Amino acid sequence: MARNPLQFLEIPRRDPGKETPKERVLHFGEIYGHYDGANAAAQASRCLDCGNPYCEWKCPVYNYIPNWLKLVEDGKLFEAAELSHQTNSLPEICGRICPQDRLCEGACTINDMGAVSIGSVEKYITDEAIKQGWRPDLSNVVDTGKRVGIVGAGPAGLAAADVLARSGVRSVVFDSYPEIGGLLTYGIPPFKLEKQVIDQRRKILEGMGVEFVLNTRVGEDKPFTELVDEFDAVFLGMGTYTYVRGEFPGEDMPGVHEALPYLISNVYHVLRDENAPLPWISLEGQNVVVLGGGDTGMDCVRTAIRQGATSVTCVYRRDEENMPGSRREVQNSKEEGVEFLFNRQPLQIIGTDRVNGVKLVETRLGDTDSDGRRRPESVPGTEQILSADAVIIAFGFRPSPPDWFDDFSIDTLPSGKVRVTSLGTQPFQTTNPKVFAGGDMVRGSDLVVRAVFEGREAASGIVSYLGV
Ligand code: FAD
Ligand code: SF4
């Protein structure tokens, strides 16, 4: 039977227009998408079960969305958690930080009147089920005796470990950081993703038999050859960590910061972790300019606001329509007081001993480039100087394949991304048949949910390769 889409009117909604900017900042994590059983069920019941699950097709892991919404509506929480984990290894995390407006919720049939809050319900299912004692049921899993070494405890590596455990294959996950999560822990700010969620996931995975060896850099602290010898197969989920530079004068001036060290230093500071490898960068009382309009840029502007910056301006070289980041994040940033300067290209960082401004030029969109996006072109005679006490460069990341790949016949593409599958027979197999790879190091900087998908697919490839 079709359900009533107007039931959402019964759900308490926040009214950002009536809050001060400070209240909006403070309340964001508390209010956004925090459901109890009653309003999760009410939200789930808005799904029309339309028979054309566009939401599922737009979800990169092809979640069974209408099915678990129905289970929530019927109060079958543990069944919903089981079903949700059949396709997604980190549902509570994707529910929090997927750009749903571009994915599942953007495709919802009733989007015009407010899409079903799919992400918030997904997060609720796992959070609440774990709170009530649910754990993955591995009672039917038979140990195959096979073991896989995983390099990288980011979303790709964690997803691979999850699928392998459910297939009776033990895995040992190595990471250079002291905690698991990759960019989930050391990148994405705590106001967007509470770090205890990752700790909770670590306990779940350890309960499934996954072993973590942290503070260990493969290739330095542990030679890769030992992994190849010790394990039946290896999965690489090492991410992308070479910063894209602007290549304009003044980039190395004091007061100019790379996005990731800025964000990581703030994560350590917020967590009051005394072992921070970087000094804390505080932008309190400063006029901050962030160059770049992706998710990383949005995290930087929102972090600077929380640090008490006097003003925060985001400069992006295309128009708002063409911004790569989540629409929701742009809206949140605007609500919190961030100014946006669209169609502006930085030419130079201005200053003598330290930065005091950024020279910009206006742009207009020209021909389409090889990525299918219209290229920004400078408009002569439109240069201007924007004053700034601090500048953050958030132009994204490029792959950083280590030298030792050559010793193990692991090929990369000219872009530095790892080459997978074309010469192999299994999904995400590299040019070394015993080694698989997935996530940002294969596809380039992207989304958590796509790294999860590739980690899962690669694990299925490994299971097939091992013949178990
Ligand atoms: P990573 O998360 O980068 O994990 C790789 C891991 O490998 C790291 O822990 C690293 O220490 C480890 N490693 C690397 N080399 C070695 C080695 N030799 N030995 C041992 N360990 C090693 N995506 C979203 O969906 N939503 C968002 O809101 C979002 N916000 C983002 C904000 C920022 C600031 C950034 C930078 C990214 C954001 N992303 C977001 C993208 C998302 O975080 C990545 O796509 C995702 O984390 C990629 O997962 P991964 O497992 O491939 O790599
Ligand atoms: Fe939506 Fe992401 Fe969840 Fe898929 S994983 S249903 S895209 S929030």
PDB file of C-alpha atoms in Angstrom, residues 89-375:
ATOM      1  CA  SER A  89      30.471  -2.119   5.738  1.00  0.00           C
ATOM      2  CA  LEU A  90      30.252   1.362   7.317  1.00  0.00           C
ATOM      3  CA  PRO A  91      26.546   2.309   7.182  1.00  0.00           C
ATOM      4  CA  GLU A  92      26.603   4.549  10.262  1.00  0.00           C
ATOM      5  CA  ILE A  93      29.482   6.507   8.721  1.00  0.00           C
ATOM      6  CA  CYS A  94      28.021   6.811   5.203  1.00  0.00           C
ATOM      7  CA  GLY A  95      24.705   7.797   6.794  1.00  0.00           C
ATOM      8  CA  ARG A  96      26.534  10.701   8.424  1.00  0.00           C
ATOM      9  CA  ILE A  97      28.848  11.978   5.681  1.00  0.00           C
ATOM     10  CA  CYS A  98      27.670  10.825   2.247  1.00  0.00           C
ATOM     11  CA  PRO A  99      26.604  13.781   0.093  1.00  0.00           C
ATOM     12  CA  GLN A 100      23.064  12.349   0.055  1.00  0.00           C
ATOM     13  CA  ASP A 101      21.732  15.307  -1.919  1.00  0.00           C
ATOM     14  CA  ARG A 102      23.852  14.150  -4.878  1.00  0.00           C
ATOM     15  CA  LEU A 103      23.220  10.425  -4.292  1.00  0.00           C
ATOM     16  CA  CYS A 104      20.304   8.505  -2.745  1.00  0.00           C
ATOM     17  CA  GLU A 105      18.186  11.409  -1.475  1.00  0.00           C
ATOM     18  CA  GLY A 106      18.699  13.424  -4.671  1.00  0.00           C
ATOM     19  CA  ALA A 107      17.031  10.542  -6.536  1.00  0.00           C
ATOM     20  CA  CYS A 108      14.102  10.134  -4.127  1.00  0.00           C
ATOM     21  CA  THR A 109      10.738  10.240  -5.955  1.00  0.00           C
ATOM     22  CA  ILE A 110       9.309  12.726  -3.437  1.00  0.00           C
ATOM     23  CA  ASN A 111      12.367  14.975  -3.530  1.00  0.00           C
ATOM     24  CA  ASP A 112      10.223  17.984  -4.507  1.00  0.00           C
ATOM     25  CA  MET A 113       8.468  17.953  -1.156  1.00  0.00           C
ATOM     26  CA  GLY A 114      11.549  16.945   0.833  1.00  0.00           C
ATOM     27  CA  ALA A 115      13.260  13.603   0.215  1.00  0.00           C
ATOM     28  CA  VAL A 116      13.088  10.780   2.739  1.00  0.00           C
ATOM     29  CA  SER A 117      16.076  11.348   5.070  1.00  0.00           C
ATOM     30  CA  ILE A 118      17.706   8.105   3.967  1.00  0.00           C
ATOM     31  CA  GLY A 119      21.145   8.894   5.396  1.00  0.00           C
ATOM     32  CA  SER A 120      19.814   9.787   8.828  1.00  0.00           C
ATOM     33  CA  VAL A 121      17.731   6.603   8.991  1.00  0.00           C
ATOM     34  CA  GLU A 122      20.735   4.529   7.875  1.00  0.00           C
ATOM     35  CA  LYS A 123      22.830   6.052  10.654  1.00  0.00           C
ATOM     36  CA  TYR A 124      20.036   5.526  13.182  1.00  0.00           C
ATOM     37  CA  ILE A 125      19.708   1.813  12.312  1.00  0.00           C
ATOM     38  CA  THR A 126      23.316   0.915  13.138  1.00  0.00           C
ATOM     39  CA  ASP A 127      23.772   3.344  16.039  1.00  0.00           C
ATOM     40  CA  GLU A 128      20.620   2.147  17.764  1.00  0.00           C
ATOM     41  CA  ALA A 129      21.056  -1.545  16.948  1.00  0.00           C
ATOM     42  CA  ILE A 130      24.584  -1.528  18.407  1.00  0.00           C
ATOM     43  CA  LYS A 131      23.309   0.319  21.470  1.00  0.00           C
ATOM     44  CA  GLN A 132      20.690  -2.400  21.915  1.00  0.00           C
ATOM     45  CA  GLY A 133      23.295  -5.172  21.639  1.00  0.00           C
ATOM     46  CA  TRP A 134      23.213  -6.153  17.952  1.00  0.00           C
ATOM     47  CA  ARG A 135      26.472  -7.541  16.560  1.00  0.00           C
ATOM     48  CA  PRO A 136      27.182  -9.066  13.115  1.00  0.00           C
ATOM     49  CA  ASP A 137      26.157 -12.726  13.134  1.00  0.00           C
ATOM     50  CA  LEU A 138      29.109 -14.824  11.983  1.00  0.00           C
ATOM     51  CA  SER A 139      27.879 -18.058  13.566  1.00  0.00           C
ATOM     52  CA  ASN A 140      27.559 -19.760  10.155  1.00  0.00           C
ATOM     53  CA  VAL A 141      30.954 -18.645   8.904  1.00  0.00           C
ATOM     54  CA  VAL A 142      33.520 -21.430   8.519  1.00  0.00           C
ATOM     55  CA  ASP A 143      37.195 -20.511   8.955  1.00  0.00           C
ATOM     56  CA  THR A 144      38.969 -21.206   5.646  1.00  0.00           C
ATOM     57  CA  GLY A 145      42.430 -20.989   7.193  1.00  0.00           C
ATOM     58  CA  LYS A 146      43.383 -18.303   4.653  1.00  0.00           C
ATOM     59  CA  ARG A 147      44.915 -14.979   5.741  1.00  0.00           C
ATOM     60  CA  VAL A 148      45.059 -11.617   3.982  1.00  0.00           C
ATOM     61  CA  GLY A 149      47.312  -8.644   4.761  1.00  0.00           C
ATOM     62  CA  ILE A 150      45.681  -5.237   4.344  1.00  0.00           C
ATOM     63  CA  VAL A 151      47.661  -2.008   4.008  1.00  0.00           C
ATOM     64  CA  GLY A 152      45.583   0.981   5.155  1.00  0.00           C
ATOM     65  CA  ALA A 153      42.834   1.137   7.779  1.00  0.00           C
ATOM     66  CA  GLY A 154      40.777   3.710   5.853  1.00  0.00           C
ATOM     67  CA  PRO A 155      37.282   2.982   4.524  1.00  0.00           C
ATOM     68  CA  ALA A 156      38.598   0.776   1.675  1.00  0.00           C
ATOM     69  CA  GLY A 157      40.739  -1.385   3.974  1.00  0.00           C
ATOM     70  CA  LEU A 158      38.025  -1.656   6.651  1.00  0.00           C
ATOM     71  CA  ALA A 159      35.413  -2.672   4.073  1.00  0.00           C
ATOM     72  CA  ALA A 160      37.737  -5.336   2.657  1.00  0.00           C
ATOM     73  CA  ALA A 161      38.382  -6.684   6.183  1.00  0.00           C
ATOM     74  CA  ASP A 162      34.616  -6.831   6.858  1.00  0.00           C
ATOM     75  CA  VAL A 163      33.801  -8.850   3.727  1.00  0.00           C
ATOM     76  CA  LEU A 164      36.782 -11.169   4.243  1.00  0.00           C
ATOM     77  CA  ALA A 165      35.740 -11.892   7.854  1.00  0.00           C
ATOM     78  CA  ARG A 166      32.237 -12.760   6.665  1.00  0.00           C
ATOM     79  CA  SER A 167      33.831 -15.156   4.147  1.00  0.00           C
ATOM     80  CA  GLY A 168      35.939 -16.984   6.746  1.00  0.00           C
ATOM     81  CA  VAL A 169      39.191 -15.261   5.733  1.00  0.00           C
ATOM     82  CA  ARG A 170      41.231 -13.708   8.540  1.00  0.00           C
ATOM     83  CA  SER A 171      42.875 -10.352   7.930  1.00  0.00           C
ATOM     84  CA  VAL A 172      45.560  -8.255   9.558  1.00  0.00           C
ATOM     85  CA  VAL A 173      45.286  -4.512   8.840  1.00  0.00           C
ATOM     86  CA  PHE A 174      48.448  -2.393   8.959  1.00  0.00           C
ATOM     87  CA  ASP A 175      48.342   1.403   9.260  1.00  0.00           C
ATOM     88  CA  SER A 176      50.928   4.069   9.905  1.00  0.00           C
ATOM     89  CA  TYR A 177      48.551   6.067  12.129  1.00  0.00           C
ATOM     90  CA  PRO A 178      47.911   5.209  15.805  1.00  0.00           C
ATOM     91  CA  GLU A 179      44.166   4.834  15.133  1.00  0.00           C
ATOM     92  CA  ILE A 180      42.100   3.222  12.391  1.00  0.00           C
ATOM     93  CA  GLY A 181      39.890   5.199   9.977  1.00  0.00           C
ATOM     94  CA  GLY A 182      42.318   6.906   7.557  1.00  0.00           C
ATOM     95  CA  LEU A 183      40.765  10.232   6.546  1.00  0.00           C
ATOM     96  CA  LEU A 184      37.695   9.419   8.647  1.00  0.00           C
ATOM     97  CA  THR A 185      39.901   9.933  11.711  1.00  0.00           C
ATOM     98  CA  TYR A 186      42.739  12.112  10.409  1.00  0.00           C
ATOM     99  CA  GLY A 187      41.034  14.491   8.000  1.00  0.00           C
ATOM    100  CA  ILE A 188      37.275  14.830   8.345  1.00  0.00           C
ATOM    101  CA  PRO A 189      36.554  17.195  11.269  1.00  0.00           C
ATOM    102  CA  PRO A 190      34.920  15.903  14.475  1.00  0.00           C
ATOM    103  CA  PHE A 191      31.887  18.216  14.071  1.00  0.00           C
ATOM    104  CA  LYS A 192      31.009  16.286  10.885  1.00  0.00           C
ATOM    105  CA  LEU A 193      31.922  12.815  12.094  1.00  0.00           C
ATOM    106  CA  GLU A 194      32.216  12.056  15.800  1.00  0.00           C
ATOM    107  CA  LYS A 195      35.392  10.055  16.362  1.00  0.00           C
ATOM    108  CA  GLN A 196      33.781   7.646  18.845  1.00  0.00           C
ATOM    109  CA  VAL A 197      31.802   6.235  15.900  1.00  0.00           C
ATOM    110  CA  ILE A 198      35.065   5.004  14.385  1.00  0.00           C
ATOM    111  CA  ASP A 199      36.161   3.561  17.714  1.00  0.00           C
ATOM    112  CA  GLN A 200      32.852   1.715  17.907  1.00  0.00           C
ATOM    113  CA  ARG A 201      33.437   0.290  14.410  1.00  0.00           C
ATOM    114  CA  ARG A 202      36.919  -0.828  15.458  1.00  0.00           C
ATOM    115  CA  LYS A 203      35.421  -2.844  18.310  1.00  0.00           C
ATOM    116  CA  ILE A 204      32.883  -4.430  15.949  1.00  0.00           C
ATOM    117  CA  LEU A 205      35.600  -5.448  13.485  1.00  0.00           C
ATOM    118  CA  GLU A 206      37.863  -6.783  16.242  1.00  0.00           C
ATOM    119  CA  GLY A 207      34.884  -8.780  17.494  1.00  0.00           C
ATOM    120  CA  MET A 208      34.709 -10.297  13.998  1.00  0.00           C
ATOM    121  CA  GLY A 209      38.350 -11.415  14.277  1.00  0.00           C
ATOM    122  CA  VAL A 210      40.045  -8.572  12.378  1.00  0.00           C
ATOM    123  CA  GLU A 211      43.487  -7.721  13.769  1.00  0.00           C
ATOM    124  CA  PHE A 212      44.946  -4.192  13.602  1.00  0.00           C
ATOM    125  CA  VAL A 213      48.683  -3.476  13.615  1.00  0.00           C
ATOM    126  CA  LEU A 214      48.955   0.304  13.980  1.00  0.00           C
ATOM    127  CA  ASN A 215      51.858   2.783  14.084  1.00  0.00           C
ATOM    128  CA  THR A 216      53.390   0.642  11.348  1.00  0.00           C
ATOM    129  CA  ARG A 217      54.301   2.007   7.936  1.00  0.00           C
ATOM    130  CA  VAL A 218      54.492  -0.766   5.370  1.00  0.00           C
ATOM    131  CA  GLY A 219      57.576  -0.314   3.210  1.00  0.00           C
ATOM    132  CA  GLU A 220      59.467   1.244   6.138  1.00  0.00           C
ATOM    133  CA  ASP A 221      58.614  -0.328   9.524  1.00  0.00           C
ATOM    134  CA  LYS A 222      57.458  -3.534   7.853  1.00  0.00           C
ATOM    135  CA  PRO A 223      58.876  -4.533   4.450  1.00  0.00           C
ATOM    136  CA  PHE A 224      56.184  -5.282   1.864  1.00  0.00           C
ATOM    137  CA  THR A 225      57.967  -8.513   0.984  1.00  0.00           C
ATOM    138  CA  GLU A 226      57.055  -9.856   4.458  1.00  0.00           C
ATOM    139  CA  LEU A 227      53.358  -9.295   3.690  1.00  0.00           C
ATOM    140  CA  VAL A 228      53.657 -11.066   0.346  1.00  0.00           C
ATOM    141  CA  ASP A 229      55.412 -14.018   2.054  1.00  0.00           C
ATOM    142  CA  GLU A 230      53.210 -14.207   5.181  1.00  0.00           C
ATOM    143  CA  PHE A 231      49.774 -13.844   3.634  1.00  0.00           C
ATOM    144  CA  ASP A 232      47.758 -15.644   0.958  1.00  0.00           C
ATOM    145  CA  ALA A 233      46.862 -12.306  -0.661  1.00  0.00           C
ATOM    146  CA  VAL A 234      47.329  -8.586   0.026  1.00  0.00           C
ATOM    147  CA  PHE A 235      44.897  -5.666  -0.284  1.00  0.00           C
ATOM    148  CA  LEU A 236      46.154  -2.096  -0.689  1.00  0.00           C
ATOM    149  CA  GLY A 237      43.909   0.777   0.450  1.00  0.00           C
ATOM    150  CA  MET A 238      46.510   3.485   0.966  1.00  0.00           C
ATOM    151  CA  GLY A 239      44.604   6.584  -0.182  1.00  0.00           C
ATOM    152  CA  THR A 240      46.026   9.647  -1.977  1.00  0.00           C
ATOM    153  CA  TYR A 241      48.248  12.050  -0.121  1.00  0.00           C
ATOM    154  CA  THR A 242      50.155  14.314  -2.553  1.00  0.00           C
ATOM    155  CA  TYR A 243      48.774  17.844  -2.200  1.00  0.00           C
ATOM    156  CA  VAL A 244      47.766  19.593  -5.419  1.00  0.00           C
ATOM    157  CA  ARG A 245      49.534  22.952  -5.491  1.00  0.00           C
ATOM    158  CA  GLY A 246      48.306  26.175  -7.073  1.00  0.00           C
ATOM    159  CA  GLU A 247      51.703  26.815  -8.730  1.00  0.00           C
ATOM    160  CA  PHE A 248      51.413  30.580  -8.177  1.00  0.00           C
ATOM    161  CA  PRO A 249      53.857  32.912  -6.386  1.00  0.00           C
ATOM    162  CA  GLY A 250      53.714  33.168  -2.607  1.00  0.00           C
ATOM    163  CA  GLU A 251      52.400  29.677  -1.832  1.00  0.00           C
ATOM    164  CA  ASP A 252      55.202  28.980   0.658  1.00  0.00           C
ATOM    165  CA  MET A 253      54.789  32.240   2.583  1.00  0.00           C
ATOM    166  CA  PRO A 254      54.152  32.136   6.373  1.00  0.00           C
ATOM    167  CA  GLY A 255      50.398  32.216   6.984  1.00  0.00           C
ATOM    168  CA  VAL A 256      49.646  29.947   4.005  1.00  0.00           C
ATOM    169  CA  HIS A 257      48.576  26.443   5.068  1.00  0.00           C
ATOM    170  CA  GLU A 258      47.855  23.164   3.280  1.00  0.00           C
ATOM    171  CA  ALA A 259      44.329  21.947   4.043  1.00  0.00           C
ATOM    172  CA  LEU A 260      45.116  18.495   5.441  1.00  0.00           C
ATOM    173  CA  PRO A 261      47.796  19.470   8.002  1.00  0.00           C
ATOM    174  CA  TYR A 262      45.460  22.281   9.119  1.00  0.00           C
ATOM    175  CA  LEU A 263      42.553  19.865   9.596  1.00  0.00           C
ATOM    176  CA  ILE A 264      44.660  17.107  11.167  1.00  0.00           C
ATOM    177  CA  SER A 265      46.254  19.500  13.664  1.00  0.00           C
ATOM    178  CA  ASN A 266      42.769  20.592  14.673  1.00  0.00           C
ATOM    179  CA  VAL A 267      41.532  16.996  15.087  1.00  0.00           C
ATOM    180  CA  TYR A 268      44.381  16.314  17.539  1.00  0.00           C
ATOM    181  CA  HIS A 269      43.628  19.587  19.339  1.00  0.00           C
ATOM    182  CA  VAL A 270      39.878  18.891  19.658  1.00  0.00           C
ATOM    183  CA  LEU A 271      40.615  15.365  20.893  1.00  0.00           C
ATOM    184  CA  ARG A 272      43.174  16.808  23.362  1.00  0.00           C
ATOM    185  CA  ASP A 273      45.674  14.236  22.084  1.00  0.00           C
ATOM    186  CA  GLU A 274      49.121  15.167  23.358  1.00  0.00           C
ATOM    187  CA  ASN A 275      50.895  13.031  20.762  1.00  0.00           C
ATOM    188  CA  ALA A 276      50.040  15.364  17.883  1.00  0.00           C
ATOM    189  CA  PRO A 277      52.722  15.092  15.186  1.00  0.00           C
ATOM    190  CA  LEU A 278      51.925  18.671  14.051  1.00  0.00           C
ATOM    191  CA  PRO A 279      51.619  21.995  15.903  1.00  0.00           C
ATOM    192  CA  TRP A 280      48.021  23.233  16.242  1.00  0.00           C
ATOM    193  CA  ILE A 281      47.119  25.914  13.691  1.00  0.00           C
ATOM    194  CA  SER A 282      44.587  28.292  15.259  1.00  0.00           C
ATOM    195  CA  LEU A 283      42.961  30.938  13.056  1.00  0.00           C
ATOM    196  CA  GLU A 284      41.133  32.714  15.869  1.00  0.00           C
ATOM    197  CA  GLY A 285      40.714  36.435  15.201  1.00  0.00           C
ATOM    198  CA  GLN A 286      42.056  36.177  11.634  1.00  0.00           C
ATOM    199  CA  ASN A 287      40.593  36.994   8.231  1.00  0.00           C
ATOM    200  CA  VAL A 288      40.797  33.638   6.503  1.00  0.00           C
ATOM    201  CA  VAL A 289      40.645  32.886   2.776  1.00  0.00           C
ATOM    202  CA  VAL A 290      40.159  29.276   1.682  1.00  0.00           C
ATOM    203  CA  LEU A 291      41.067  28.495  -1.925  1.00  0.00           C
ATOM    204  CA  GLY A 292      39.066  25.535  -3.334  1.00  0.00           C
ATOM    205  CA  GLY A 293      35.407  24.511  -3.300  1.00  0.00           C
ATOM    206  CA  GLY A 294      35.397  20.754  -2.640  1.00  0.00           C
ATOM    207  CA  ASP A 295      34.548  18.824   0.530  1.00  0.00           C
ATOM    208  CA  THR A 296      38.014  19.543   1.918  1.00  0.00           C
ATOM    209  CA  GLY A 297      37.494  23.282   1.356  1.00  0.00           C
ATOM    210  CA  MET A 298      34.121  23.140   3.126  1.00  0.00           C
ATOM    211  CA  ASP A 299      35.695  21.348   6.097  1.00  0.00           C
ATOM    212  CA  CYS A 300      38.358  24.061   6.286  1.00  0.00           C
ATOM    213  CA  VAL A 301      35.906  26.989   6.203  1.00  0.00           C
ATOM    214  CA  ARG A 302      33.695  25.387   8.851  1.00  0.00           C
ATOM    215  CA  THR A 303      36.706  24.568  11.052  1.00  0.00           C
ATOM    216  CA  ALA A 304      37.960  28.174  10.791  1.00  0.00           C
ATOM    217  CA  ILE A 305      34.504  29.448  11.834  1.00  0.00           C
ATOM    218  CA  ARG A 306      34.587  27.158  14.875  1.00  0.00           C
ATOM    219  CA  GLN A 307      38.067  28.405  15.787  1.00  0.00           C
ATOM    220  CA  GLY A 308      36.681  31.950  15.986  1.00  0.00           C
ATOM    221  CA  ALA A 309      38.061  33.428  12.749  1.00  0.00           C
ATOM    222  CA  THR A 310      36.970  37.048  12.231  1.00  0.00           C
ATOM    223  CA  SER A 311      35.895  36.355   8.644  1.00  0.00           C
ATOM    224  CA  VAL A 312      36.052  33.334   6.370  1.00  0.00           C
ATOM    225  CA  THR A 313      35.851  33.605   2.572  1.00  0.00           C
ATOM    226  CA  CYS A 314      35.828  30.658   0.189  1.00  0.00           C
ATOM    227  CA  VAL A 315      37.193  31.394  -3.289  1.00  0.00           C
ATOM    228  CA  TYR A 316      36.193  29.052  -6.113  1.00  0.00           C
ATOM    229  CA  ARG A 317      37.101  29.326  -9.791  1.00  0.00           C
ATOM    230  CA  ARG A 318      33.798  28.094 -11.255  1.00  0.00           C
ATOM    231  CA  ASP A 319      30.209  29.060 -10.364  1.00  0.00           C
ATOM    232  CA  GLU A 320      28.148  27.650  -7.493  1.00  0.00           C
ATOM    233  CA  GLU A 321      26.377  25.211  -9.795  1.00  0.00           C
ATOM    234  CA  ASN A 322      29.706  23.585 -10.679  1.00  0.00           C
ATOM    235  CA  MET A 323      31.112  23.252  -7.173  1.00  0.00           C
ATOM    236  CA  PRO A 324      32.324  19.691  -6.521  1.00  0.00           C
ATOM    237  CA  GLY A 325      31.397  19.598  -2.819  1.00  0.00           C
ATOM    238  CA  SER A 326      28.133  18.543  -1.216  1.00  0.00           C
ATOM    239  CA  ARG A 327      25.317  21.104  -1.609  1.00  0.00           C
ATOM    240  CA  ARG A 328      24.398  20.495   2.026  1.00  0.00           C
ATOM    241  CA  GLU A 329      27.899  21.436   3.148  1.00  0.00           C
ATOM    242  CA  VAL A 330      27.818  24.657   1.090  1.00  0.00           C
ATOM    243  CA  GLN A 331      24.456  25.531   2.645  1.00  0.00           C
ATOM    244  CA  ASN A 332      25.738  24.749   6.145  1.00  0.00           C
ATOM    245  CA  SER A 333      28.787  26.937   5.532  1.00  0.00           C
ATOM    246  CA  LYS A 334      26.634  29.833   4.363  1.00  0.00           C
ATOM    247  CA  GLU A 335      24.365  29.477   7.389  1.00  0.00           C
ATOM    248  CA  GLU A 336      27.406  29.602   9.653  1.00  0.00           C
ATOM    249  CA  GLY A 337      28.573  32.884   8.111  1.00  0.00           C
ATOM    250  CA  VAL A 338      31.067  31.872   5.393  1.00  0.00           C
ATOM    251  CA  GLU A 339      31.247  34.236   2.393  1.00  0.00           C
ATOM    252  CA  PHE A 340      31.636  32.717  -1.071  1.00  0.00           C
ATOM    253  CA  LEU A 341      33.433  34.352  -3.990  1.00  0.00           C
ATOM    254  CA  PHE A 342      32.592  32.364  -7.114  1.00  0.00           C
ATOM    255  CA  ASN A 343      34.242  32.687 -10.535  1.00  0.00           C
ATOM    256  CA  ARG A 344      37.548  33.867  -9.088  1.00  0.00           C
ATOM    257  CA  GLN A 345      40.976  32.388  -9.794  1.00  0.00           C
ATOM    258  CA  PRO A 346      43.942  33.043  -7.465  1.00  0.00           C
ATOM    259  CA  LEU A 347      46.997  34.523  -9.217  1.00  0.00           C
ATOM    260  CA  GLN A 348      49.338  35.267  -6.333  1.00  0.00           C
ATOM    261  CA  ILE A 349      49.604  35.303  -2.549  1.00  0.00           C
ATOM    262  CA  ILE A 350      50.499  38.860  -1.527  1.00  0.00           C
ATOM    263  CA  GLY A 351      52.767  39.783   1.423  1.00  0.00           C
ATOM    264  CA  THR A 352      56.372  40.412   2.440  1.00  0.00           C
ATOM    265  CA  ASP A 353      57.178  38.559   5.710  1.00  0.00           C
ATOM    266  CA  ARG A 354      53.785  36.879   5.845  1.00  0.00           C
ATOM    267  CA  VAL A 355      50.570  36.788   3.863  1.00  0.00           C
ATOM    268  CA  ASN A 356      48.344  39.875   3.817  1.00  0.00           C
ATOM    269  CA  GLY A 357      46.187  39.197   0.764  1.00  0.00           C
ATOM    270  CA  VAL A 358      45.394  37.153  -2.312  1.00  0.00           C
ATOM    271  CA  LYS A 359      45.405  38.523  -5.853  1.00  0.00           C
ATOM    272  CA  LEU A 360      42.392  37.184  -7.762  1.00  0.00           C
ATOM    273  CA  VAL A 361      41.049  37.493 -11.273  1.00  0.00           C
ATOM    274  CA  GLU A 362      37.447  36.962 -12.388  1.00  0.00           C
ATOM    275  CA  THR A 363      36.694  33.938 -14.557  1.00  0.00           C
ATOM    276  CA  ARG A 364      34.004  32.839 -16.983  1.00  0.00           C
ATOM    277  CA  LEU A 365      33.292  29.276 -18.064  1.00  0.00           C
ATOM    278  CA  GLY A 366      34.756  28.323 -21.441  1.00  0.00           C
ATOM    279  CA  ASP A 367      35.039  25.085 -23.429  1.00  0.00           C
ATOM    280  CA  THR A 368      34.496  21.663 -21.916  1.00  0.00           C
ATOM    281  CA  ASP A 369      37.701  19.868 -20.821  1.00  0.00           C
ATOM    282  CA  SER A 370      38.546  16.129 -20.908  1.00  0.00           C
ATOM    283  CA  ASP A 371      36.603  15.580 -17.621  1.00  0.00           C
ATOM    284  CA  GLY A 372      33.428  16.938 -19.247  1.00  0.00           C
ATOM    285  CA  ARG A 373      33.540  20.105 -17.105  1.00  0.00           C
ATOM    286  CA  ARG A 374      33.638  23.642 -18.516  1.00  0.00           C
ATOM    287  CA  ARG A 375      37.068  25.173 -18.057  1.00  0.00           C
TER     288      ARG A 375
END
